[in-house]
Coordinates of C-alpha atoms in Angstrom, one line a residue:
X1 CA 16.0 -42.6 -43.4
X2 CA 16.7 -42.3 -40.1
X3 CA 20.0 -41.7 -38.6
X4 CA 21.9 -44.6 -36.6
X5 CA 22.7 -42.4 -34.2
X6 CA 19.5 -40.1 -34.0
X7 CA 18.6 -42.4 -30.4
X8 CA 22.7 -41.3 -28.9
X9 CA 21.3 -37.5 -29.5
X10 CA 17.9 -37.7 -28.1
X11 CA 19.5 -39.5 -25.2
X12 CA 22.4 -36.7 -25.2
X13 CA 19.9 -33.9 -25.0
X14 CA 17.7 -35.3 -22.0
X15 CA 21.0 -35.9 -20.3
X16 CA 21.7 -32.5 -20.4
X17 CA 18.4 -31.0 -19.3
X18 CA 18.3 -33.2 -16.2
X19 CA 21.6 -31.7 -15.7
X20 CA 20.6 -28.2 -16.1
X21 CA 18.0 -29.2 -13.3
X22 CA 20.1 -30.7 -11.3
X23 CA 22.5 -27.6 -11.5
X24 CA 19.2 -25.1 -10.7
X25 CA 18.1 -27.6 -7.7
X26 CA 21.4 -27.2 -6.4
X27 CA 21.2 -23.4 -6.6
X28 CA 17.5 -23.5 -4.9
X29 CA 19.0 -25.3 -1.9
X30 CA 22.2 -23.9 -1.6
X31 CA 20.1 -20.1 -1.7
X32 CA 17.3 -21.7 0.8
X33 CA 18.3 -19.2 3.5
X34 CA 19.5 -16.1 1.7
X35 CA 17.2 -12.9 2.6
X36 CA 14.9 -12.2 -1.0
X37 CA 15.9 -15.3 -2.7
X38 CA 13.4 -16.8 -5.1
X39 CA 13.2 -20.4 -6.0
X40 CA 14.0 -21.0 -9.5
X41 CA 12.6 -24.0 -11.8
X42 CA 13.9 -25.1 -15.7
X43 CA 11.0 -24.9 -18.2
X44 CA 11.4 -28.1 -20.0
X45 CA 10.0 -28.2 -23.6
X46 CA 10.0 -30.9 -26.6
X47 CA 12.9 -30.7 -29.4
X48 CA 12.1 -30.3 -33.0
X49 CA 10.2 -33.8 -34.1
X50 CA 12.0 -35.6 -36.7
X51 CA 11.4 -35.2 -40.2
X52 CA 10.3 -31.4 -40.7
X53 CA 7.8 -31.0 -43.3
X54 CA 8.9 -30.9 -46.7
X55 CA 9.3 -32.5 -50.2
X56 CA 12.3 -34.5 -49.3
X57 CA 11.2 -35.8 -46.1
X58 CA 11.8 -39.5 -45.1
X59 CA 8.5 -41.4 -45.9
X60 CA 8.6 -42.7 -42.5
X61 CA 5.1 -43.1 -40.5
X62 CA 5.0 -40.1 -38.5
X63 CA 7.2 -37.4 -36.7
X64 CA 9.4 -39.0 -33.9
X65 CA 11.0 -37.1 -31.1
X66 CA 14.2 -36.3 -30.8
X67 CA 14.5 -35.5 -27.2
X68 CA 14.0 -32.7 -24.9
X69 CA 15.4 -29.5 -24.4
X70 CA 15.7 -26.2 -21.3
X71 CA 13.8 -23.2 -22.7
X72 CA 14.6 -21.3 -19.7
X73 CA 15.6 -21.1 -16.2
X74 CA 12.6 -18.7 -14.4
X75 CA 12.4 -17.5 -11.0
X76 CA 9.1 -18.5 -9.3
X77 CA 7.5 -15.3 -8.4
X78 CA 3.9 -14.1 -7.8
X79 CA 3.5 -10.1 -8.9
X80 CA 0.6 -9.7 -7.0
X81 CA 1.9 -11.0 -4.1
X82 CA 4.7 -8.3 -3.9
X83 CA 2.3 -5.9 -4.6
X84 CA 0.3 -6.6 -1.9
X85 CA 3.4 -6.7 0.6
X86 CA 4.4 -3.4 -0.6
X87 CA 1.0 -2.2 -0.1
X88 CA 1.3 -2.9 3.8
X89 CA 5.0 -2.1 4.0
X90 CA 4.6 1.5 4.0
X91 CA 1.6 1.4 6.3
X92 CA 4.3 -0.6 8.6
X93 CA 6.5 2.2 7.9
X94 CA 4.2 5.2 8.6
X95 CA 2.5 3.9 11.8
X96 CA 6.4 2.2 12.9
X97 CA 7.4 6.0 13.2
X98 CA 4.4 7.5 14.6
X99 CA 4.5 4.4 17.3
X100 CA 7.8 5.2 18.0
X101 CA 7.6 8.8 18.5
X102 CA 4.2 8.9 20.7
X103 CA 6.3 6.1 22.6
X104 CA 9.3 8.9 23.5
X105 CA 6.8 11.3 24.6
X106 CA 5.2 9.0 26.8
X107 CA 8.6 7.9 28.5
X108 CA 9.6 11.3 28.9
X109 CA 6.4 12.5 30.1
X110 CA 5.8 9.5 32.4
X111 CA 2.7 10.4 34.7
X112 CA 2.8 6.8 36.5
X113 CA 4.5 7.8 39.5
X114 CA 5.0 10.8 42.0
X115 CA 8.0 12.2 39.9
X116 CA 5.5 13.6 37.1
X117 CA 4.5 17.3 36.6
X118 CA 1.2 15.9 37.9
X119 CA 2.8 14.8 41.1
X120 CA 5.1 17.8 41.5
X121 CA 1.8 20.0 41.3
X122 CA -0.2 18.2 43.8
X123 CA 3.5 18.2 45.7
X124 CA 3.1 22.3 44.9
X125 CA -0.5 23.1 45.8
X126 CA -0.2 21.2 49.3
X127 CA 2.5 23.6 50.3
X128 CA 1.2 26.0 49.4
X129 CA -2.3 24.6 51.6
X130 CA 0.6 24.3 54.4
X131 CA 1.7 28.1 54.0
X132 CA -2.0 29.2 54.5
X133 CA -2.0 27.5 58.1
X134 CA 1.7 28.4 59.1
X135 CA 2.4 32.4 57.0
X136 CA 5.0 32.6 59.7
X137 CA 7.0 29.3 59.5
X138 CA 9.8 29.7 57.4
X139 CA 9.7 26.0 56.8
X140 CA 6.7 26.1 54.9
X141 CA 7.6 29.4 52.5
X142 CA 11.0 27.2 52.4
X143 CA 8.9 23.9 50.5
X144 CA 6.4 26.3 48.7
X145 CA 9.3 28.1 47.1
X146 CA 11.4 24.5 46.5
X147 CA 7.6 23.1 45.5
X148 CA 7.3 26.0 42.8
X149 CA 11.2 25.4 41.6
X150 CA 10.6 21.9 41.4
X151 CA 7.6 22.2 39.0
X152 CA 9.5 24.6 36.7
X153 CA 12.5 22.1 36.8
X154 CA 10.1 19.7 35.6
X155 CA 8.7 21.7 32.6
X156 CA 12.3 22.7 31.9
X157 CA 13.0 18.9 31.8
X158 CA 9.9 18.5 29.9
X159 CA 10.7 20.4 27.5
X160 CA 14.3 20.4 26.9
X161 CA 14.3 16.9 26.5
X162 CA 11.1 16.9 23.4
X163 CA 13.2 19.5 21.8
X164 CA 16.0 17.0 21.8
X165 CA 14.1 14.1 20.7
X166 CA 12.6 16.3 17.6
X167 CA 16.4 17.1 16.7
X168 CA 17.0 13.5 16.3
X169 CA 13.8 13.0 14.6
X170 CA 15.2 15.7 12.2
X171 CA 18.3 13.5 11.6
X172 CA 15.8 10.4 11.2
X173 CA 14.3 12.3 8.0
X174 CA 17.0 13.6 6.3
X175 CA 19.1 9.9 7.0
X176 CA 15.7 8.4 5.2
X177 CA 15.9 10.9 2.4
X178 CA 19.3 9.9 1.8
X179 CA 18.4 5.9 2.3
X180 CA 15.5 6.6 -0.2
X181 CA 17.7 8.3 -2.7
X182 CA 20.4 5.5 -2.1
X183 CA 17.5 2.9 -2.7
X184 CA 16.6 4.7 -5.9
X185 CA 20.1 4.6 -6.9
X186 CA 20.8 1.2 -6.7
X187 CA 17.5 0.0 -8.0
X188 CA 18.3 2.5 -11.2
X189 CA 22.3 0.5 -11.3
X190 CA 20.2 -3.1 -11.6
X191 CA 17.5 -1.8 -13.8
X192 CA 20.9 -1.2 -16.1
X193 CA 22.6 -4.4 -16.0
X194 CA 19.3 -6.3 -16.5
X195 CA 18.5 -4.4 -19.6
X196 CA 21.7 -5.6 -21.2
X197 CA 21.1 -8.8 -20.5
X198 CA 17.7 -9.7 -21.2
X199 CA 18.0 -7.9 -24.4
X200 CA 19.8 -11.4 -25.4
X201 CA 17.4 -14.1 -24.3
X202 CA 18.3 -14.7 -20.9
X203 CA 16.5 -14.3 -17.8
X204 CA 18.6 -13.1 -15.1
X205 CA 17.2 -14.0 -11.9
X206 CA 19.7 -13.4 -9.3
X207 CA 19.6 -10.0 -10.4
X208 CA 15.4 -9.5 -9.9
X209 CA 16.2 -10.8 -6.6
X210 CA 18.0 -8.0 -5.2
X211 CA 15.9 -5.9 -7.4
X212 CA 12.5 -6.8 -5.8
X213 CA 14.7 -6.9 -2.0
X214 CA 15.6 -2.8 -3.0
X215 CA 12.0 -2.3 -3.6
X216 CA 10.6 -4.0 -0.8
X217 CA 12.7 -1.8 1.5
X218 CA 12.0 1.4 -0.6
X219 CA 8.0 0.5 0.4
X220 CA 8.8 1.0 3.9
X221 CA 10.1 4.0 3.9
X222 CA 7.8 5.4 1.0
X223 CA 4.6 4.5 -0.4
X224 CA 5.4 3.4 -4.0
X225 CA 3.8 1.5 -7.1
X226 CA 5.9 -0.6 -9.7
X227 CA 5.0 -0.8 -13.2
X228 CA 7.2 -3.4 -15.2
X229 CA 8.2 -2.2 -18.8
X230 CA 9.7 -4.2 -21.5
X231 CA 11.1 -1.0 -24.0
X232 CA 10.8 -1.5 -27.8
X233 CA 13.7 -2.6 -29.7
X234 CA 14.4 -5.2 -26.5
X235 CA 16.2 -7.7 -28.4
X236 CA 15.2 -11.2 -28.3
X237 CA 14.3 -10.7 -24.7
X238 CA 11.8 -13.4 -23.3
X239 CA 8.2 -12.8 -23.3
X240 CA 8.8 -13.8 -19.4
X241 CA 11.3 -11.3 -19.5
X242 CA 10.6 -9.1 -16.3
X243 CA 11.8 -5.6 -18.2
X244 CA 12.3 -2.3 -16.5
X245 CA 11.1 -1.1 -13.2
X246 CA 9.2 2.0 -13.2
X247 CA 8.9 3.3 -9.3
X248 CA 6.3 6.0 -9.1
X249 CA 5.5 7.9 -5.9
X250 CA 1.8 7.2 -4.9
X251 CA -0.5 9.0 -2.4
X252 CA -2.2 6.7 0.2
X253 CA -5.1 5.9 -1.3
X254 CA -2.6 4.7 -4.4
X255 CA -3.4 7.6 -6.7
X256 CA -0.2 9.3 -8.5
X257 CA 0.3 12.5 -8.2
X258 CA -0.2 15.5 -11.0
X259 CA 2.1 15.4 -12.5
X260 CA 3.7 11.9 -11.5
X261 CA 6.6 12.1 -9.9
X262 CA 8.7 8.6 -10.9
X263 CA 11.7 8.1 -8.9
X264 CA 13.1 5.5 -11.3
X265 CA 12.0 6.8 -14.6
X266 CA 11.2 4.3 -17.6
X267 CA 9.0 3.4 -20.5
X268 CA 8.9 1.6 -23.8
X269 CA 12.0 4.2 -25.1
X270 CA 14.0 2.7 -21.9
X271 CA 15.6 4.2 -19.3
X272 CA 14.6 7.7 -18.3
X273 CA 16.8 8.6 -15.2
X274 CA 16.0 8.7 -11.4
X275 CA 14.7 11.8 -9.5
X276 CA 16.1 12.6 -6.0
X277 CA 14.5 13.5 -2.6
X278 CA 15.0 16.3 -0.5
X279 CA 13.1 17.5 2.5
X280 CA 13.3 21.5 2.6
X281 CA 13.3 23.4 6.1
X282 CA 12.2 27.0 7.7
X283 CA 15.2 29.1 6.7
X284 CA 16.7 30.9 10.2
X285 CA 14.4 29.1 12.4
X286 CA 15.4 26.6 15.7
X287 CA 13.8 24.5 15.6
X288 CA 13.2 24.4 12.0
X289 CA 9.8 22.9 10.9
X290 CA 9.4 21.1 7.7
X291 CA 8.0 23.1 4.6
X292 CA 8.0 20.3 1.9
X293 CA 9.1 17.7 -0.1
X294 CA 11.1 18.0 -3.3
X295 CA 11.5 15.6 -6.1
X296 CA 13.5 17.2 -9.0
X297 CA 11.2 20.1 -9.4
X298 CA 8.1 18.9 -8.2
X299 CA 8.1 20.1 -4.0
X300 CA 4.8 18.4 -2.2
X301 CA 3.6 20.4 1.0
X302 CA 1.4 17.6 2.0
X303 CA 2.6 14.5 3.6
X304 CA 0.2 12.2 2.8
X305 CA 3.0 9.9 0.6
X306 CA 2.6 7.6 4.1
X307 CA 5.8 5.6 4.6
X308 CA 8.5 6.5 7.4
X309 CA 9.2 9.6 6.1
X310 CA 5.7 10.5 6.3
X311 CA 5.4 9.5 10.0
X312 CA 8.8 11.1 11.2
X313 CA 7.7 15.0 9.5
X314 CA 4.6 14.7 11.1
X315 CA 6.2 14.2 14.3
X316 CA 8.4 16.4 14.0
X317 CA 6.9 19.3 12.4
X318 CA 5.9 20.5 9.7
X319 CA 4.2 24.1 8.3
X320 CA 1.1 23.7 6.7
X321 CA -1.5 26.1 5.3
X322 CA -4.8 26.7 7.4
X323 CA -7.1 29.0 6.4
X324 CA -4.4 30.7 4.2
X325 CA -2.1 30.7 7.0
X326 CA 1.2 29.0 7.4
X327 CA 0.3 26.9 10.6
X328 CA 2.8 24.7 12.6
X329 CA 1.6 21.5 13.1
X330 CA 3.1 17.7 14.3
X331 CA 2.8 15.4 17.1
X332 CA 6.0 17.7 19.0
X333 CA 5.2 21.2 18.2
X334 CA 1.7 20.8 19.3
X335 CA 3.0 19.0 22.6
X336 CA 5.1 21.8 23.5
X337 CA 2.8 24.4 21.8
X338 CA 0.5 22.8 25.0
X339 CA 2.9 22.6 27.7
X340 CA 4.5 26.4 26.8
X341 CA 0.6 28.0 26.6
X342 CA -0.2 26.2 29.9
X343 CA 3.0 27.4 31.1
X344 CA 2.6 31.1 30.8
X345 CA -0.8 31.0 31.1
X346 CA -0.6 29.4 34.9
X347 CA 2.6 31.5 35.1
X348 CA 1.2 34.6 34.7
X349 CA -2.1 34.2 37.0
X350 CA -0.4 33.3 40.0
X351 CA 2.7 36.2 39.3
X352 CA -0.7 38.5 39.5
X353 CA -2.2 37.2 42.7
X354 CA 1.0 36.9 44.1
X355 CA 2.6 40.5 43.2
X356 CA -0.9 41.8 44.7
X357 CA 0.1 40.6 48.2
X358 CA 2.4 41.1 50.7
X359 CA 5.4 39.3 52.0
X360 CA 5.8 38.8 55.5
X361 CA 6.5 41.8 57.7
X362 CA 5.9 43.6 54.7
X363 CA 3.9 46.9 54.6
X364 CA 3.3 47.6 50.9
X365 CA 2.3 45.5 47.8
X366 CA 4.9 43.1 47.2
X367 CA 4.9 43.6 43.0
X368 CA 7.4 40.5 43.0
X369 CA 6.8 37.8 40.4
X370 CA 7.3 34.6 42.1
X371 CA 7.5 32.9 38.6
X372 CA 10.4 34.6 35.8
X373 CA 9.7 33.0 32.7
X374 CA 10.3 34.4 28.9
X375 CA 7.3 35.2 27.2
X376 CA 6.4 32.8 24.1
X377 CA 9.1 30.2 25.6
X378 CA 7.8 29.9 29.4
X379 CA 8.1 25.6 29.4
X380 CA 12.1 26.1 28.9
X381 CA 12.5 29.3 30.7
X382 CA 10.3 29.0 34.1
X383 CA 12.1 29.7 37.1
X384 CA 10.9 30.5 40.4
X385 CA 12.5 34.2 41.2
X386 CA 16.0 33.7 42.9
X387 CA 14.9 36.5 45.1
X388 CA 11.8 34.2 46.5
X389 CA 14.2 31.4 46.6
X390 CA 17.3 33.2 48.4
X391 CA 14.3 35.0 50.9
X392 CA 11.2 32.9 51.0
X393 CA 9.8 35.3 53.1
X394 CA 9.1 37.5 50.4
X395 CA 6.7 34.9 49.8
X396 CA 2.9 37.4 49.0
X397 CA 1.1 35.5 51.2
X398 CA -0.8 38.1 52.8
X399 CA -3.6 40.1 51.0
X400 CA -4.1 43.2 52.9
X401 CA -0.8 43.3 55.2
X402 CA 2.2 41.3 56.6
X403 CA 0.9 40.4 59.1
X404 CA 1.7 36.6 60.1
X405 CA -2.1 36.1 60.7
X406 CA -2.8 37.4 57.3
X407 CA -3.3 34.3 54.7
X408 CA -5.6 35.5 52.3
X409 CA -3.6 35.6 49.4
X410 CA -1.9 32.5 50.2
X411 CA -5.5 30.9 49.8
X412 CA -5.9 32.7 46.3
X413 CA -2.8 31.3 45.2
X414 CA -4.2 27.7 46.7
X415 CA -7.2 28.2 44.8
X416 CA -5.9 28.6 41.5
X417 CA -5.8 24.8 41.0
X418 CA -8.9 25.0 40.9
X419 CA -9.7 27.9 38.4
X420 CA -10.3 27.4 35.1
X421 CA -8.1 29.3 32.5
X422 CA -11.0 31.3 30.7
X423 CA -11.4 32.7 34.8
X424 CA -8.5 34.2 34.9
X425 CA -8.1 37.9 35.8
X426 CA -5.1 38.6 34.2
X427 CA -6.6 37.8 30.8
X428 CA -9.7 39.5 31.7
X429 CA -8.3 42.4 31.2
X430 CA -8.4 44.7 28.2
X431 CA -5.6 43.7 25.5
X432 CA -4.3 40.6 27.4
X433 CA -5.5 37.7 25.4
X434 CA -5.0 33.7 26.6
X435 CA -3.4 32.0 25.0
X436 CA -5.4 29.3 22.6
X437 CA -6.8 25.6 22.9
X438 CA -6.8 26.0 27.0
X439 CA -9.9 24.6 28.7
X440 CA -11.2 23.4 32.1
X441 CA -8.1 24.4 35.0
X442 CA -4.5 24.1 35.0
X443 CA -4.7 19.7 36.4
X444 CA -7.7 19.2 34.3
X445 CA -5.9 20.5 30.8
X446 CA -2.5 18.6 31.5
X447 CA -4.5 15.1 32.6
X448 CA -6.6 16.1 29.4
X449 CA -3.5 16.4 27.5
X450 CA -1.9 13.3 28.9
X451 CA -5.3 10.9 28.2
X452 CA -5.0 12.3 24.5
X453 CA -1.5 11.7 24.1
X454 CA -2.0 7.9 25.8
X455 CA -5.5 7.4 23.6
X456 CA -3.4 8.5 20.0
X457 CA -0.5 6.7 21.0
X458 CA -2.7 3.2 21.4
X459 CA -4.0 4.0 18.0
X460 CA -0.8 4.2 16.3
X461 CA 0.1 0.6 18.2
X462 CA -3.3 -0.7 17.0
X463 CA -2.8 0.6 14.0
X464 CA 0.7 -1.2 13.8
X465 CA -0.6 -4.1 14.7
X466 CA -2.9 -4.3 12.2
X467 CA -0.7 -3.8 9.6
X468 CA 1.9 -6.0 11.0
X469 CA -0.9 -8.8 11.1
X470 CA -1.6 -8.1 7.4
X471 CA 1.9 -8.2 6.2
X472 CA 3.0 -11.3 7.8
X473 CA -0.1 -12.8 6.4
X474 CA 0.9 -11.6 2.8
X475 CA 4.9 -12.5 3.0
X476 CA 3.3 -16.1 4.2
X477 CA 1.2 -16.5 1.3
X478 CA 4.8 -14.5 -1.3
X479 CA 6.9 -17.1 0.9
X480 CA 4.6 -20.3 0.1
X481 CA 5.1 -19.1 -3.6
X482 CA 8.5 -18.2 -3.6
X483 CA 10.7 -19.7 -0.9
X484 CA 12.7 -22.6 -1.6
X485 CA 10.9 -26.3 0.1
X486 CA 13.8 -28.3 1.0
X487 CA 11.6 -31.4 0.9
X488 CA 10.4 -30.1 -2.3
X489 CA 13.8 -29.9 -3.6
X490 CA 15.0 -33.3 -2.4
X491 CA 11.8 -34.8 -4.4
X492 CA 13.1 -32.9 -7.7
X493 CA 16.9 -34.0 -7.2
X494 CA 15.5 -37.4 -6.9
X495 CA 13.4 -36.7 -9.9
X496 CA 16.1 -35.1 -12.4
X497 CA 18.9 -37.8 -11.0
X498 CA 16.6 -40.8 -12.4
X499 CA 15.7 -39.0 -15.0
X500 CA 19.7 -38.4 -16.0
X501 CA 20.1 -42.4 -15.3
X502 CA 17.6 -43.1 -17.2
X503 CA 19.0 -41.2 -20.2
X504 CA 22.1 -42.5 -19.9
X505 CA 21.0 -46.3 -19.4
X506 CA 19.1 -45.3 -22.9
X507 CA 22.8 -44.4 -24.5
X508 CA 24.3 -47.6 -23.1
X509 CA 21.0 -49.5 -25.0
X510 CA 21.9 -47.4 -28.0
X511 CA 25.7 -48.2 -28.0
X512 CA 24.4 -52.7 -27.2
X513 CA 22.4 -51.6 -30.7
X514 CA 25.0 -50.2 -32.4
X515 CA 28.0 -52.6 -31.4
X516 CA 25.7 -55.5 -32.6
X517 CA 25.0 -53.5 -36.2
X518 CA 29.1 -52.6 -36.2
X519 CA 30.4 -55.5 -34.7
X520 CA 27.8 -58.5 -35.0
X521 CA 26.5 -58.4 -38.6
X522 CA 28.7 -59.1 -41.6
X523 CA 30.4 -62.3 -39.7
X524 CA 28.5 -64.9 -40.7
X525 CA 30.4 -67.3 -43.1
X526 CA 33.8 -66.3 -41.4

C-alpha cells in the first residue's frame, strides 16, 4: 500500500532540487565576471520508483515516482577547447618575447633619421670629402676629427645600451623560471586539496577553476601537455571526477622528451612530486650566455620547449654546439658580434691608411692611429685618438708629404666607404685574418644588417599576429562553452523558481488531500 504521505516527499524532494538550482544559478551570476570562472549546472536525475522489486512488494499497477533528486553540481567545461588554447598560448608566449626584443633593438638602433650610425657616417665621409679640398683649414680637420668621434660615440651608444637590454633580458628569464616554478607549485598545492576531496563524491569546481587559470598561464610561458589521472583506490570519486593533473614538458611539435620530464608528476599510484626549473649560465663570463635548462636532473641544451622562456634565451644568448664547437648564438650576441666585427674591421683599415700618411707640416710617416679601440671589443671601446682630437692637424692627410697641397691620403681614407671588406689591405696581409660574416663595404653591411634586423623583426609581429588571431578564436569558442550567459541564467532562475512553486503548490494539494482524509471523513452521523 502506498503511503499517505508518499505525494509530501516527492513534493519535498523536487523542492529541494530546484533549490539546489536556484543556489548554483545564483553562483553562475554572481561569478559572471570573475577571470577563469566556469559556469556550473545541477545534473538532475529520477529517485528510486516506488515499489522495488521483491516478494513483498505492494501489488500495485506499476512503479510510481517518487520525485527527483541532484546527482551532482558539474562545471561546464570543454577539454579540448583548453587544449587547444594552451596549444596557441605558448606560441603567444614565444613570438610575445622575440617581438619584444627585435622591437628594443630597433628603437635603439633607429636608422629613420640623421641621428643614426648611418647618418653619422655619411656625416663622417663628407668631412672627410671637405678635408680633401681644404688639407690646410683647420676647420675641416676640426669636423673630420668631431665626425670620426661622433661615429665611435654612436657605436659606444650602440653598444652599451644592447648590453643593457640583454642584462634585463637575463633578469626576464630567471624571474620566468621562478614564475614557472611558482606556477608548478601552486598547481601541485590544488592538485592536493582536490584529491581529498573527490575521493568522497564530490566535484569540486571552484577548485578546477583556479586549477585550469594556473595552467593556462603556465602555457604561456612554457609549452606544456596535461594529462588528467584519476589514481586507483580514489574513493567513491565521480566518474566526472576531473582527477590529477599531470603537466609534462613538450617540444614544439608536442612530442615529450626522453625521458619525460613532468613538472607536476602523477599517475594511477597518485601524486608523484613536482620538478623545478633552473636556467644554468657560463661560469666567469660577462656577459654570461645561457648553457641550458635543468629540470631535476634532466638539463636540455636546446630551446626548442617554445614559450617565453624560449624566446627571451634566444635573445639573449645562449651556447650551442656547431660542428662540435660551443658557438654563441641569439638575436643580441649576433647583433653586437656584427656591430664589434664591423667595428674593428673598418677600424683598422682606415688606422693603416691613415698611419701611412702625413700630418700637416709633417715630414715623416705619421704612424698615428686615428681610431684607439680594444681588440675583440672595438663597438664599446672606439675612440678617435685624443691626440688627433686635442691637434687635428695631425690629421694623415697627405700621402707623400705635408705639404698643404698634398691630399692623397685624405682621398684614400674618402674612398674606403666605398671598399669592400674582403679589399682590405690590412687583412691582405699574411696572418691578419678578417673577421667573419662581413660582405659588400662598410654602408652596404650595416644597411644589410639593419634590412635583416627590420625583415626578422616583421616576422616575429606576423608571427604574433597569427597566433594572437588563433587564440582569440579558440578562447571565443572555450568562452561560448564556458562563460556564464546572463540571459541564459535569468531563463534558468525563471525555470527552477516555477519549478520550486510548482512543488510547493503540489504540497499544499497534498496537505487539501490529507486534511479532507483527517479531518473530513469519519463525521457523518455527528
Amino acid at each position: 500500500m502506498i503511503s499517505s504521505f508518499m505525494g509530501l516527499e516527492t513534493a519535498k524532494r523536487a523542492m529541494s532540487t530546484a533549490q539546489s538550482a536556484l543556489y548554483t544559478t545564483g553562483q553562475n551570476v554572481a561569478n559572471a565576471n570573475t577571470p577563469g570562472y566556469s559556469r556550473q549546472r545541477v545534473n538532475l536525475s529520477q529517485t528510486t520508483s516506488f515499489p522495488a522489486v521483491g516478494m513483498n512488494n505492494p501489488m500495485i499497477p506499476g512503479q510510481i515516482g517518487t520525485g527527483v533528486q541532484a546527482d551532482s553540481v558539474q562545471r561546464i567545461r570543454e577539454s579540448f577547447l583548453d587544449a587547444q588554447y594552451r596549444g596557441q598560448n605558448h606560441k603567444i608566449g614565444y613570438y610575445g618575447s622575440m617581438s619584444e626584443s627585435l622591437g628594443k633593438i630597433e628603437g635603439i638602433m633607429d636608422e629613420s633619421g640623421s641621428s643614426g650610425l648611418q647618418g653619422v657616417l655619411s656625416k663622417f665621409w663628407n668631412s672627410l670629402q671637405d678635408l680633401t679640398s681644404n688639407t690646410d683649414n683647420s676647420g675641416a680637420r676640426e669636423v673630420a676629427a668631431a665626425s670620426g668621434q661622433t661615429v665611435a660615440d654612436t657605436l659606444n651608444y650602440y653598444h652599451s645600451s644592447l648590453t643593457s637590454v640583454q642584462s634585463d633580458i637575463k633578469d626576464q628569464i630567471n624571474v620566468t623560471a621562478e614564475q614557472i616554478n611558482t606556477l608548478v607549485g601552486n598547481i601541485e598545492k590544488l592538485n592536493k586539496e582536490i584529491s581529498t576531496i573527490e575521493p568522497h563524491g564530490y566535484l569540486p569546481n571552484d577548485l578546477y577553476d583556479q586549477r585550469d587559470l594556473l595552467v593556462d598561464e603556465l602555457s604561456g610561458l612554457i609549452n606544456i601537455k596535461v594529462t588528467k589521472v584519476q589514481p586507483d583506490n580514489y574513493g567513491i570519486a565521480k566518474d566526472i571526477a576531473e582527477g590529477l593533473y599531470n603537466i609534462e614538458v613538450v617540444a614544439n611539435d608536442g612530442k615529450s622528451y626522453s625521458p619525460p620530464i613532468n613538472l607536476v608528476g602523477a599517475n594511477k599510484t597518485g601524486m608523484l612530486g613536482t620538478t623545478k626549473a633552473e636556467v644554468k649560465y657560463e661560469k666567469g663570463k660577462d656577459p654570461a650566455m645561457v648553457t641550458g635548462v635543468k629540470f631535476g636532473n634532466q638539463e636540455l641544451s636546446e630551446y626548442k620547449f617554445s614559450g617565453k622562456l624560449a624566446g627571451l634565451i634566444e635573445s639573449h644568448g645562449y651556447i650551442s654546439q656547431v660542428g662540435g664547437v660551443d658557438t654563441v648564438q641569439g638575436i643580441y650576441p649576433d647583433m653586437l658580434k656584427n656591430l664589434n666585427n664591423m667595428t674593428e674591421a673598418f677600424a683598422t683599415e682606415f688606422n693603416k691608411i691613415h698611419s701611412e700618411g702625413y700630418g700637416l707640416g709633417k715630414t715623416e710617416k705619421s704612424n698615428l692611429d686615428f681610431f684607439k679601440f680594444d681588440t675583440g671589443n672595438a663597438a664599446k671601446t672606439l675612440v678617435v685618438n685624443p691626440e688627433i682630437l686635442k691637434n687635428p692637424s695631425l690629421i694623415a692627410a697627405g700621402e707623400k708629404s705635408g705639404a698643404s697641397g698634398d691630399n692623397s691620403n685624405a682621398k684614400l681614407l674618402a674612398e674606403l666607404k666605398s671598399v669592400d671588406f674582403s679589399e682590405y689591405k690590412f687583412y691582405k696581409i699574411a696572418g691578419n685574418i678578417l673577421p667573419e660574416g662581413l660582405t659588400g663595404n662598410l654602408d652596404s653591411f650595416y644597411a644589410g644588417v639593419i634590412g635583416k634586423l627590420g625583415v626578422v623583426s616583421q616576422g616575429a609581429q606576423k608571427d604574433l599576429s597569427n597566433s594572437i588571431t588563433l587564440s582569440e578564436s579558440v578562447e571565443k569558442n572555450r568562452q561560448s562553452v564556458s562563460a556564464v550567459s546572463l540571459d541564459e541564467e535569468m531563463t534558468d532562475m525563471i525555470k527552477f523558481q516555477h519549478a520550486y512553486n510548482a512543488a510547493a503548490r503540489n504540497i499544499t494539494m497534498v496537505d487539501e488531500m490529507l486534511d479532507k482524509i483527517i479531518n473530513g471523513l469519519g463525521t457523518g452521523g455527528r
